[in-house]
Amino acid sequence: MATTYSALGDFINGEFVKTKKEDFAWGNKSPADLTEVVFNGACDFSHVDRAVESARNAYPAWAALTTEARKTYLLKLKEAYKANKSNLAEVISRETGKPLWESTGEAQAMISKIDITLNESLKLVTEQRVEQALPGVDGVIHYKPRGVFSVIGPFNFPGHLANGHIVPALITGNTVVFKPSEKTPVTGQLMAKLFKQAGFPPGVFNLVQGLGETGKRLVTHEQVDGVLFTGSYDVGLKIKQDTINQYWKLLALEMGGKNTAIVWEDADLEKAIYENILGGFISTGQRCSCTSKIVLHRSVKDKFIEGFHKAAKKLKIGHWSKNPFMGPLISADSVENYLNFQKIAGREGAECIMRGKALETSKKGHYVSPSIYMVPGNDPSSVYQSREIFGPNVSIYTVDEFEEALEITNASGFGLVASVFTKNKALYERAVLGARVGLLNWNRTTNGASSRLPFGGMGKSGNDRPSAHFAVQYCTVPVSSLEDQTVFDKTKMLPGME
Ligand code: NAP
C-alpha cells in the first residue's frame, strides 16, 4: 500500500516548525516502487540559524547534568525506538528500498547503540585520577563536552549512522542539530518524533531538513563547535575546505571506501564465496564497507570465479516487502552511474564476467543486477579501479605474491576495510600492518562492523576520528588538572625567589 508521510517541518526547541518560506521544495518517490510518493516537503534556510540557536541555548543546562541524569533520557529514547522498531524499519525500507530484514537490523542497531554506548563506550571517557602526576600532586583527566554538534547523515543507513554520532554526542553532554539526507527525510522526522516522545529538554536535539546547501550552512555556522559527518569523500572534502578558517571546529569525517578482499590459496573457498557475495552485493553495493575488489591467488582463480558468478546470478532482487537479498539502487542517477562505470571498465580493458543491467520488475523501481569484471592488472590511474561506485559491482584481480595483493589493497587512496581469507595467521598479521585501512577482517566479509569496536578509515575514507565504540572520544575534550590541596610551604620555593 502506498504511503506518503506528511512533512512535519523541522524539529526546533522541542517542537516541529513548519516551513513558511520555501527555499527549496522536493518530493521523494520510493526507489522500490516509483508509483509511491514517500515524502513531499520543503526547507527554509533560516531554520538552520534557529536550530543552532536552540541547541546553543540548551547546551549549558544539558552539559551541567550528571551523566546518570542524561542516561535516563537516552534510556527513554531506547524504549521509544524499541516500541517503534517495526515502524522505523518500514520507513527505512520505503525510503531506501532496503529489504525489510535489513532495515529491521538497522532499527535494532539503533537500539543496541544506546546500550553499548552507555554500558561500554562511556568507560573510555570516564574521569581518571593519576596519582603523583607530578611529585606530591595528583592529576585528573576530565572529559568535557565540546558544545553544539551538527550531524550530517547519508542515505544508506539513514537511522543507524546518524544515531551512531547523536547518541555519543548527547550522553557526553553536547547538543545536536541533525540534517538527514534529502533522500531520507522521513527517517529523520521519525527520529525527531521519538526524541520528543522520550521527553528530552527542548533544544537538546534538533532536526533541519534540506539539501546539500542546508548542510553547508549548518556545518559552517559560527556557533557550531563540531561536525559529525558520514557521507562521500567529495562532500567530506568540501566540508573540510568550507570550514578551513574555523580552525577550532572538530571534524569527524566518515567517508567512502573502495574495499578489497584477498582470497589466498589455502582459503576455505565456499566460505570465501559466501562472504564475498555479502561483501560485494549486500545493500545493492551501497555500503561504505562493501567489497569492490577481490584479489585472488592464481591457484584459486577458476574455482572461485565459477562459484562466485554462479551465486551472484541466483541472488533474489526485488521489493523490500518480499524480503529479497537485494533491493534497488537509491535513484535514477545511481543507476546511470552504475551502468556508466561498467562502460568505463570495458574501455579500460576489463573483461566482463557478469554484466549488471537495469531490471524490469513487477514494481517499477531502480533495480539492477550485480556485475563482475576481471581487470587486466593493478592500475592506480584507472578510473574504474580507483573510484567508489556505490553499486553492486566487483572487480577481480589475480596475483601470485601477497605483497601484490597488499599493493592492490592500498592503490585507490581509500582506506576503510579490507579482508583476508586464509588459514595462515601470519598472512593476516602481515595485512594488519601492510593494508592501509581502519578495519581489517580475517575470513569475513568487509561488511558487518561491530558497534563494540572503533569504525573509521584512513586516507580518503576518514580523518582519523574513528566512530562507533570510539565516538565518545571525538565528542569530548580531555581536560587535565593538577590538583594541589596542600598549604603553602616556603621551604619549597624555587631558587632566586624571596
Ligand atoms: P553524500 O552525497 O556525501 O551526502 C551525505 C550528506 O551530506 C547528505 O546529508 C548530504 O545532503 C550532505 N551534504 C551534501 N553537500 C553538503 C555540503 N556541501 N555540506 C554539508 N553537507 C552536505 O553521501 P550519500 O550519497 O548520502 O551516502 C553515500 C556515501 O556515504 C558513500 O560515499 C559511502 O561510502 C559513504 N558512507 C560512509 C560511511 C562511513 O562510515 N565511512 C558510512 C555510510 C556511507 P543531501 O543528501 O541532501 O545532498
JSON list of N, CA, C and O in Angstrom, two decimals, residues 77-128:
[
{"chain": "A", "resi": 77, "resn": "LEU", "atom": "N", "xyz": [14.71, 7.13, 25.25]},
{"chain": "A", "resi": 77, "resn": "LEU", "atom": "CA", "xyz": [14.80, 7.09, 23.78]},
{"chain": "A", "resi": 77, "resn": "LEU", "atom": "C", "xyz": [14.86, 5.63, 23.31]},
{"chain": "A", "resi": 77, "resn": "LEU", "atom": "O", "xyz": [14.22, 5.24, 22.33]},
{"chain": "A", "resi": 78, "resn": "LYS", "atom": "N", "xyz": [15.64, 4.83, 24.03]},
{"chain": "A", "resi": 78, "resn": "LYS", "atom": "CA", "xyz": [15.76, 3.42, 23.66]},
{"chain": "A", "resi": 78, "resn": "LYS", "atom": "C", "xyz": [14.37, 2.76, 23.70]},
{"chain": "A", "resi": 78, "resn": "LYS", "atom": "O", "xyz": [14.01, 2.01, 22.80]},
{"chain": "A", "resi": 79, "resn": "GLU", "atom": "N", "xyz": [13.60, 3.08, 24.74]},
{"chain": "A", "resi": 79, "resn": "GLU", "atom": "CA", "xyz": [12.25, 2.49, 24.83]},
{"chain": "A", "resi": 79, "resn": "GLU", "atom": "C", "xyz": [11.40, 2.95, 23.66]},
{"chain": "A", "resi": 79, "resn": "GLU", "atom": "O", "xyz": [10.64, 2.17, 23.07]},
{"chain": "A", "resi": 80, "resn": "ALA", "atom": "N", "xyz": [11.52, 4.22, 23.29]},
{"chain": "A", "resi": 80, "resn": "ALA", "atom": "CA", "xyz": [10.75, 4.74, 22.15]},
{"chain": "A", "resi": 80, "resn": "ALA", "atom": "C", "xyz": [11.18, 4.05, 20.85]},
{"chain": "A", "resi": 80, "resn": "ALA", "atom": "O", "xyz": [10.35, 3.68, 20.02]},
{"chain": "A", "resi": 81, "resn": "TYR", "atom": "N", "xyz": [12.49, 3.85, 20.67]},
{"chain": "A", "resi": 81, "resn": "TYR", "atom": "CA", "xyz": [12.98, 3.13, 19.49]},
{"chain": "A", "resi": 81, "resn": "TYR", "atom": "C", "xyz": [12.42, 1.71, 19.48]},
{"chain": "A", "resi": 81, "resn": "TYR", "atom": "O", "xyz": [11.98, 1.21, 18.45]},
{"chain": "A", "resi": 82, "resn": "LYS", "atom": "N", "xyz": [12.47, 1.07, 20.66]},
{"chain": "A", "resi": 82, "resn": "LYS", "atom": "CA", "xyz": [12.03, -0.32, 20.72]},
{"chain": "A", "resi": 82, "resn": "LYS", "atom": "C", "xyz": [10.55, -0.43, 20.36]},
{"chain": "A", "resi": 82, "resn": "LYS", "atom": "O", "xyz": [10.15, -1.30, 19.59]},
{"chain": "A", "resi": 83, "resn": "ALA", "atom": "N", "xyz": [9.76, 0.47, 20.93]},
{"chain": "A", "resi": 83, "resn": "ALA", "atom": "CA", "xyz": [8.31, 0.41, 20.68]},
{"chain": "A", "resi": 83, "resn": "ALA", "atom": "C", "xyz": [8.01, 0.71, 19.21]},
{"chain": "A", "resi": 83, "resn": "ALA", "atom": "O", "xyz": [6.96, 0.33, 18.70]},
{"chain": "A", "resi": 84, "resn": "ASN", "atom": "N", "xyz": [8.92, 1.40, 18.53]},
{"chain": "A", "resi": 84, "resn": "ASN", "atom": "CA", "xyz": [8.68, 1.79, 17.13]},
{"chain": "A", "resi": 84, "resn": "ASN", "atom": "C", "xyz": [9.62, 1.07, 16.17]},
{"chain": "A", "resi": 84, "resn": "ASN", "atom": "O", "xyz": [9.84, 1.53, 15.05]},
{"chain": "A", "resi": 85, "resn": "LYS", "atom": "N", "xyz": [10.15, -0.07, 16.60]},
{"chain": "A", "resi": 85, "resn": "LYS", "atom": "CA", "xyz": [11.16, -0.75, 15.78]},
{"chain": "A", "resi": 85, "resn": "LYS", "atom": "C", "xyz": [10.61, -1.09, 14.39]},
{"chain": "A", "resi": 85, "resn": "LYS", "atom": "O", "xyz": [11.24, -0.82, 13.36]},
{"chain": "A", "resi": 86, "resn": "SER", "atom": "N", "xyz": [9.40, -1.64, 14.34]},
{"chain": "A", "resi": 86, "resn": "SER", "atom": "CA", "xyz": [8.89, -2.06, 13.03]},
{"chain": "A", "resi": 86, "resn": "SER", "atom": "C", "xyz": [8.53, -0.84, 12.20]},
{"chain": "A", "resi": 86, "resn": "SER", "atom": "O", "xyz": [8.68, -0.83, 10.97]},
{"chain": "A", "resi": 87, "resn": "ASN", "atom": "N", "xyz": [8.08, 0.21, 12.86]},
{"chain": "A", "resi": 87, "resn": "ASN", "atom": "CA", "xyz": [7.76, 1.46, 12.18]},
{"chain": "A", "resi": 87, "resn": "ASN", "atom": "C", "xyz": [9.03, 2.06, 11.55]},
{"chain": "A", "resi": 87, "resn": "ASN", "atom": "O", "xyz": [9.05, 2.46, 10.37]},
{"chain": "A", "resi": 88, "resn": "LEU", "atom": "N", "xyz": [10.11, 2.09, 12.35]},
{"chain": "A", "resi": 88, "resn": "LEU", "atom": "CA", "xyz": [11.40, 2.60, 11.85]},
{"chain": "A", "resi": 88, "resn": "LEU", "atom": "C", "xyz": [11.86, 1.78, 10.63]},
{"chain": "A", "resi": 88, "resn": "LEU", "atom": "O", "xyz": [12.26, 2.32, 9.60]},
{"chain": "A", "resi": 89, "resn": "ALA", "atom": "N", "xyz": [11.77, 0.45, 10.79]},
{"chain": "A", "resi": 89, "resn": "ALA", "atom": "CA", "xyz": [12.22, -0.42, 9.70]},
{"chain": "A", "resi": 89, "resn": "ALA", "atom": "C", "xyz": [11.42, -0.17, 8.43]},
{"chain": "A", "resi": 89, "resn": "ALA", "atom": "O", "xyz": [11.98, -0.09, 7.33]},
{"chain": "A", "resi": 90, "resn": "GLU", "atom": "N", "xyz": [10.11, -0.01, 8.58]},
{"chain": "A", "resi": 90, "resn": "GLU", "atom": "CA", "xyz": [9.27, 0.18, 7.38]},
{"chain": "A", "resi": 90, "resn": "GLU", "atom": "C", "xyz": [9.59, 1.51, 6.68]},
{"chain": "A", "resi": 90, "resn": "GLU", "atom": "O", "xyz": [9.71, 1.57, 5.46]},
{"chain": "A", "resi": 91, "resn": "VAL", "atom": "N", "xyz": [9.78, 2.55, 7.49]},
{"chain": "A", "resi": 91, "resn": "VAL", "atom": "CA", "xyz": [10.11, 3.85, 6.90]},
{"chain": "A", "resi": 91, "resn": "VAL", "atom": "C", "xyz": [11.45, 3.77, 6.16]},
{"chain": "A", "resi": 91, "resn": "VAL", "atom": "O", "xyz": [11.59, 4.25, 5.03]},
{"chain": "A", "resi": 92, "resn": "ILE", "atom": "N", "xyz": [12.43, 3.12, 6.78]},
{"chain": "A", "resi": 92, "resn": "ILE", "atom": "CA", "xyz": [13.75, 3.00, 6.15]},
{"chain": "A", "resi": 92, "resn": "ILE", "atom": "C", "xyz": [13.62, 2.21, 4.84]},
{"chain": "A", "resi": 92, "resn": "ILE", "atom": "O", "xyz": [14.18, 2.59, 3.80]},
{"chain": "A", "resi": 93, "resn": "SER", "atom": "N", "xyz": [12.83, 1.14, 4.86]},
{"chain": "A", "resi": 93, "resn": "SER", "atom": "CA", "xyz": [12.66, 0.35, 3.64]},
{"chain": "A", "resi": 93, "resn": "SER", "atom": "C", "xyz": [11.98, 1.16, 2.54]},
{"chain": "A", "resi": 93, "resn": "SER", "atom": "O", "xyz": [12.37, 1.11, 1.38]},
{"chain": "A", "resi": 94, "resn": "ARG", "atom": "N", "xyz": [10.94, 1.91, 2.91]},
{"chain": "A", "resi": 94, "resn": "ARG", "atom": "CA", "xyz": [10.24, 2.70, 1.88]},
{"chain": "A", "resi": 94, "resn": "ARG", "atom": "C", "xyz": [11.16, 3.76, 1.28]},
{"chain": "A", "resi": 94, "resn": "ARG", "atom": "O", "xyz": [11.14, 4.00, 0.09]},
{"chain": "A", "resi": 95, "resn": "GLU", "atom": "N", "xyz": [11.98, 4.40, 2.15]},
{"chain": "A", "resi": 95, "resn": "GLU", "atom": "CA", "xyz": [12.81, 5.49, 1.64]},
{"chain": "A", "resi": 95, "resn": "GLU", "atom": "C", "xyz": [14.01, 5.00, 0.85]},
{"chain": "A", "resi": 95, "resn": "GLU", "atom": "O", "xyz": [14.43, 5.63, -0.11]},
{"chain": "A", "resi": 96, "resn": "THR", "atom": "N", "xyz": [14.60, 3.88, 1.31]},
{"chain": "A", "resi": 96, "resn": "THR", "atom": "CA", "xyz": [15.85, 3.43, 0.66]},
{"chain": "A", "resi": 96, "resn": "THR", "atom": "C", "xyz": [15.63, 2.24, -0.25]},
{"chain": "A", "resi": 96, "resn": "THR", "atom": "O", "xyz": [16.50, 1.93, -1.07]},
{"chain": "A", "resi": 97, "resn": "GLY", "atom": "N", "xyz": [14.51, 1.55, -0.08]},
{"chain": "A", "resi": 97, "resn": "GLY", "atom": "CA", "xyz": [14.26, 0.34, -0.87]},
{"chain": "A", "resi": 97, "resn": "GLY", "atom": "C", "xyz": [14.91, -0.90, -0.28]},
{"chain": "A", "resi": 97, "resn": "GLY", "atom": "O", "xyz": [14.84, -1.99, -0.85]},
{"chain": "A", "resi": 98, "resn": "LYS", "atom": "N", "xyz": [15.58, -0.76, 0.87]},
{"chain": "A", "resi": 98, "resn": "LYS", "atom": "CA", "xyz": [16.25, -1.92, 1.51]},
{"chain": "A", "resi": 98, "resn": "LYS", "atom": "C", "xyz": [15.26, -3.00, 1.89]},
{"chain": "A", "resi": 98, "resn": "LYS", "atom": "O", "xyz": [14.18, -2.67, 2.41]},
{"chain": "A", "resi": 99, "resn": "PRO", "atom": "N", "xyz": [15.64, -4.26, 1.73]},
{"chain": "A", "resi": 99, "resn": "PRO", "atom": "CA", "xyz": [14.76, -5.33, 2.20]},
{"chain": "A", "resi": 99, "resn": "PRO", "atom": "C", "xyz": [14.42, -5.15, 3.68]},
{"chain": "A", "resi": 99, "resn": "PRO", "atom": "O", "xyz": [15.25, -4.68, 4.46]},
{"chain": "A", "resi": 100, "resn": "LEU", "atom": "N", "xyz": [13.21, -5.59, 4.03]},
{"chain": "A", "resi": 100, "resn": "LEU", "atom": "CA", "xyz": [12.75, -5.37, 5.41]},
{"chain": "A", "resi": 100, "resn": "LEU", "atom": "C", "xyz": [13.66, -6.05, 6.44]},
{"chain": "A", "resi": 100, "resn": "LEU", "atom": "O", "xyz": [13.88, -5.52, 7.53]},
{"chain": "A", "resi": 101, "resn": "TRP", "atom": "N", "xyz": [14.21, -7.23, 6.10]},
{"chain": "A", "resi": 101, "resn": "TRP", "atom": "CA", "xyz": [15.10, -7.89, 7.07]},
{"chain": "A", "resi": 101, "resn": "TRP", "atom": "C", "xyz": [16.30, -7.00, 7.39]},
{"chain": "A", "resi": 101, "resn": "TRP", "atom": "O", "xyz": [16.79, -6.96, 8.51]},
{"chain": "A", "resi": 102, "resn": "GLU", "atom": "N", "xyz": [16.72, -6.24, 6.37]},
{"chain": "A", "resi": 102, "resn": "GLU", "atom": "CA", "xyz": [17.91, -5.42, 6.56]},
{"chain": "A", "resi": 102, "resn": "GLU", "atom": "C", "xyz": [17.58, -4.15, 7.35]},
{"chain": "A", "resi": 102, "resn": "GLU", "atom": "O", "xyz": [18.33, -3.74, 8.24]},
{"chain": "A", "resi": 103, "resn": "SER", "atom": "N", "xyz": [16.44, -3.55, 7.05]},
{"chain": "A", "resi": 103, "resn": "SER", "atom": "CA", "xyz": [16.10, -2.33, 7.79]},
{"chain": "A", "resi": 103, "resn": "SER", "atom": "C", "xyz": [15.68, -2.67, 9.22]},
{"chain": "A", "resi": 103, "resn": "SER", "atom": "O", "xyz": [15.87, -1.85, 10.13]},
{"chain": "A", "resi": 104, "resn": "THR", "atom": "N", "xyz": [15.17, -3.89, 9.43]},
{"chain": "A", "resi": 104, "resn": "THR", "atom": "CA", "xyz": [14.87, -4.30, 10.81]},
{"chain": "A", "resi": 104, "resn": "THR", "atom": "C", "xyz": [16.18, -4.41, 11.59]},
{"chain": "A", "resi": 104, "resn": "THR", "atom": "O", "xyz": [16.28, -4.02, 12.75]},
{"chain": "A", "resi": 105, "resn": "GLY", "atom": "N", "xyz": [17.21, -4.92, 10.91]},
{"chain": "A", "resi": 105, "resn": "GLY", "atom": "CA", "xyz": [18.55, -4.99, 11.53]},
{"chain": "A", "resi": 105, "resn": "GLY", "atom": "C", "xyz": [19.06, -3.59, 11.84]},
{"chain": "A", "resi": 105, "resn": "GLY", "atom": "O", "xyz": [19.69, -3.36, 12.88]},
{"chain": "A", "resi": 106, "resn": "GLU", "atom": "N", "xyz": [18.78, -2.65, 10.95]},
{"chain": "A", "resi": 106, "resn": "GLU", "atom": "CA", "xyz": [19.23, -1.27, 11.19]},
{"chain": "A", "resi": 106, "resn": "GLU", "atom": "C", "xyz": [18.53, -0.68, 12.42]},
{"chain": "A", "resi": 106, "resn": "GLU", "atom": "O", "xyz": [19.17, -0.05, 13.28]},
{"chain": "A", "resi": 107, "resn": "ALA", "atom": "N", "xyz": [17.21, -0.92, 12.51]},
{"chain": "A", "resi": 107, "resn": "ALA", "atom": "CA", "xyz": [16.46, -0.39, 13.66]},
{"chain": "A", "resi": 107, "resn": "ALA", "atom": "C", "xyz": [17.00, -1.02, 14.96]},
{"chain": "A", "resi": 107, "resn": "ALA", "atom": "O", "xyz": [17.15, -0.34, 15.98]},
{"chain": "A", "resi": 108, "resn": "GLN", "atom": "N", "xyz": [17.31, -2.31, 14.90]},
{"chain": "A", "resi": 108, "resn": "GLN", "atom": "CA", "xyz": [17.87, -2.97, 16.09]},
{"chain": "A", "resi": 108, "resn": "GLN", "atom": "C", "xyz": [19.23, -2.37, 16.46]},
{"chain": "A", "resi": 108, "resn": "GLN", "atom": "O", "xyz": [19.53, -2.17, 17.63]},
{"chain": "A", "resi": 109, "resn": "ALA", "atom": "N", "xyz": [20.02, -2.05, 15.43]},
{"chain": "A", "resi": 109, "resn": "ALA", "atom": "CA", "xyz": [21.34, -1.46, 15.70]},
{"chain": "A", "resi": 109, "resn": "ALA", "atom": "C", "xyz": [21.19, -0.11, 16.42]},
{"chain": "A", "resi": 109, "resn": "ALA", "atom": "O", "xyz": [22.02, 0.26, 17.26]},
{"chain": "A", "resi": 110, "resn": "MET", "atom": "N", "xyz": [20.11, 0.62, 16.09]},
{"chain": "A", "resi": 110, "resn": "MET", "atom": "CA", "xyz": [19.89, 1.92, 16.75]},
{"chain": "A", "resi": 110, "resn": "MET", "atom": "C", "xyz": [19.60, 1.71, 18.25]},
{"chain": "A", "resi": 110, "resn": "MET", "atom": "O", "xyz": [20.04, 2.48, 19.10]},
{"chain": "A", "resi": 111, "resn": "ILE", "atom": "N", "xyz": [18.85, 0.65, 18.52]},
{"chain": "A", "resi": 111, "resn": "ILE", "atom": "CA", "xyz": [18.52, 0.34, 19.93]},
{"chain": "A", "resi": 111, "resn": "ILE", "atom": "C", "xyz": [19.80, -0.10, 20.66]},
{"chain": "A", "resi": 111, "resn": "ILE", "atom": "O", "xyz": [20.13, 0.40, 21.74]},
{"chain": "A", "resi": 112, "resn": "SER", "atom": "N", "xyz": [20.52, -1.03, 20.02]},
{"chain": "A", "resi": 112, "resn": "SER", "atom": "CA", "xyz": [21.73, -1.58, 20.67]},
{"chain": "A", "resi": 112, "resn": "SER", "atom": "C", "xyz": [22.78, -0.50, 20.90]},
{"chain": "A", "resi": 112, "resn": "SER", "atom": "O", "xyz": [23.55, -0.55, 21.86]},
{"chain": "A", "resi": 113, "resn": "LYS", "atom": "N", "xyz": [22.83, 0.47, 19.98]},
{"chain": "A", "resi": 113, "resn": "LYS", "atom": "CA", "xyz": [23.84, 1.54, 20.10]},
{"chain": "A", "resi": 113, "resn": "LYS", "atom": "C", "xyz": [23.73, 2.25, 21.45]},
{"chain": "A", "resi": 113, "resn": "LYS", "atom": "O", "xyz": [24.73, 2.66, 22.04]},
{"chain": "A", "resi": 114, "resn": "ILE", "atom": "N", "xyz": [22.49, 2.40, 21.91]},
{"chain": "A", "resi": 114, "resn": "ILE", "atom": "CA", "xyz": [22.30, 3.11, 23.19]},
{"chain": "A", "resi": 114, "resn": "ILE", "atom": "C", "xyz": [22.90, 2.28, 24.32]},
{"chain": "A", "resi": 114, "resn": "ILE", "atom": "O", "xyz": [23.68, 2.78, 25.13]},
{"chain": "A", "resi": 115, "resn": "ASP", "atom": "N", "xyz": [22.59, 0.99, 24.34]},
{"chain": "A", "resi": 115, "resn": "ASP", "atom": "CA", "xyz": [23.14, 0.13, 25.41]},
{"chain": "A", "resi": 115, "resn": "ASP", "atom": "C", "xyz": [24.66, 0.09, 25.34]},
{"chain": "A", "resi": 115, "resn": "ASP", "atom": "O", "xyz": [25.34, 0.21, 26.36]},
{"chain": "A", "resi": 116, "resn": "ILE", "atom": "N", "xyz": [25.19, -0.11, 24.13]},
{"chain": "A", "resi": 116, "resn": "ILE", "atom": "CA", "xyz": [26.65, -0.24, 24.00]},
{"chain": "A", "resi": 116, "resn": "ILE", "atom": "C", "xyz": [27.34, 1.05, 24.44]},
{"chain": "A", "resi": 116, "resn": "ILE", "atom": "O", "xyz": [28.34, 1.04, 25.15]},
{"chain": "A", "resi": 117, "resn": "THR", "atom": "N", "xyz": [26.76, 2.19, 24.04]},
{"chain": "A", "resi": 117, "resn": "THR", "atom": "CA", "xyz": [27.38, 3.47, 24.41]},
{"chain": "A", "resi": 117, "resn": "THR", "atom": "C", "xyz": [27.36, 3.67, 25.93]},
{"chain": "A", "resi": 117, "resn": "THR", "atom": "O", "xyz": [28.37, 4.03, 26.54]},
{"chain": "A", "resi": 118, "resn": "LEU", "atom": "N", "xyz": [26.19, 3.40, 26.52]},
{"chain": "A", "resi": 118, "resn": "LEU", "atom": "CA", "xyz": [26.06, 3.67, 27.96]},
{"chain": "A", "resi": 118, "resn": "LEU", "atom": "C", "xyz": [26.87, 2.66, 28.79]},
{"chain": "A", "resi": 118, "resn": "LEU", "atom": "O", "xyz": [27.50, 3.03, 29.78]},
{"chain": "A", "resi": 119, "resn": "ASN", "atom": "N", "xyz": [26.85, 1.40, 28.35]},
{"chain": "A", "resi": 119, "resn": "ASN", "atom": "CA", "xyz": [27.47, 0.36, 29.19]},
{"chain": "A", "resi": 119, "resn": "ASN", "atom": "C", "xyz": [28.94, 0.12, 28.90]},
{"chain": "A", "resi": 119, "resn": "ASN", "atom": "O", "xyz": [29.67, -0.35, 29.76]},
{"chain": "A", "resi": 120, "resn": "GLU", "atom": "N", "xyz": [29.37, 0.42, 27.66]},
{"chain": "A", "resi": 120, "resn": "GLU", "atom": "CA", "xyz": [30.75, 0.08, 27.31]},
{"chain": "A", "resi": 120, "resn": "GLU", "atom": "C", "xyz": [31.57, 1.31, 26.89]},
{"chain": "A", "resi": 120, "resn": "GLU", "atom": "O", "xyz": [32.62, 1.57, 27.45]},
{"chain": "A", "resi": 121, "resn": "SER", "atom": "N", "xyz": [31.07, 2.06, 25.90]},
{"chain": "A", "resi": 121, "resn": "SER", "atom": "CA", "xyz": [31.91, 3.12, 25.34]},
{"chain": "A", "resi": 121, "resn": "SER", "atom": "C", "xyz": [32.18, 4.24, 26.34]},
{"chain": "A", "resi": 121, "resn": "SER", "atom": "O", "xyz": [33.28, 4.82, 26.36]},
{"chain": "A", "resi": 122, "resn": "LEU", "atom": "N", "xyz": [31.18, 4.54, 27.16]},
{"chain": "A", "resi": 122, "resn": "LEU", "atom": "CA", "xyz": [31.36, 5.66, 28.11]},
{"chain": "A", "resi": 122, "resn": "LEU", "atom": "C", "xyz": [32.59, 5.48, 29.00]},
{"chain": "A", "resi": 122, "resn": "LEU", "atom": "O", "xyz": [33.19, 6.47, 29.44]},
{"chain": "A", "resi": 123, "resn": "LYS", "atom": "N", "xyz": [32.96, 4.22, 29.21]},
{"chain": "A", "resi": 123, "resn": "LYS", "atom": "CA", "xyz": [34.14, 3.96, 30.07]},
{"chain": "A", "resi": 123, "resn": "LYS", "atom": "C", "xyz": [35.39, 4.61, 29.50]},
{"chain": "A", "resi": 123, "resn": "LYS", "atom": "O", "xyz": [36.33, 4.93, 30.23]},
{"chain": "A", "resi": 124, "resn": "LEU", "atom": "N", "xyz": [35.41, 4.80, 28.17]},
{"chain": "A", "resi": 124, "resn": "LEU", "atom": "CA", "xyz": [36.60, 5.39, 27.54]},
{"chain": "A", "resi": 124, "resn": "LEU", "atom": "C", "xyz": [36.78, 6.85, 27.94]},
{"chain": "A", "resi": 124, "resn": "LEU", "atom": "O", "xyz": [37.87, 7.40, 27.80]},
{"chain": "A", "resi": 125, "resn": "VAL", "atom": "N", "xyz": [35.70, 7.48, 28.37]},
{"chain": "A", "resi": 125, "resn": "VAL", "atom": "CA", "xyz": [35.80, 8.92, 28.70]},
{"chain": "A", "resi": 125, "resn": "VAL", "atom": "C", "xyz": [35.33, 9.19, 30.13]},
{"chain": "A", "resi": 125, "resn": "VAL", "atom": "O", "xyz": [34.76, 10.24, 30.43]},
{"chain": "A", "resi": 126, "resn": "THR", "atom": "N", "xyz": [35.56, 8.22, 30.97]},
{"chain": "A", "resi": 126, "resn": "THR", "atom": "CA", "xyz": [35.22, 8.41, 32.38]},
{"chain": "A", "resi": 126, "resn": "THR", "atom": "C", "xyz": [36.42, 9.04, 33.08]},
{"chain": "A", "resi": 126, "resn": "THR", "atom": "O", "xyz": [37.57, 8.67, 32.82]},
{"chain": "A", "resi": 127, "resn": "GLU", "atom": "N", "xyz": [36.11, 10.00, 33.94]},
{"chain": "A", "resi": 127, "resn": "GLU", "atom": "CA", "xyz": [37.17, 10.72, 34.66]},
{"chain": "A", "resi": 127, "resn": "GLU", "atom": "C", "xyz": [38.21, 9.76, 35.26]},
{"chain": "A", "resi": 127, "resn": "GLU", "atom": "O", "xyz": [37.86, 8.74, 35.82]},
{"chain": "A", "resi": 128, "resn": "GLN", "atom": "N", "xyz": [39.47, 10.11, 35.07]},
{"chain": "A", "resi": 128, "resn": "GLN", "atom": "CA", "xyz": [40.55, 9.25, 35.58]},
{"chain": "A", "resi": 128, "resn": "GLN", "atom": "C", "xyz": [41.43, 10.03, 36.54]},
{"chain": "A", "resi": 128, "resn": "GLN", "atom": "O", "xyz": [41.78, 11.18, 36.25]}
]
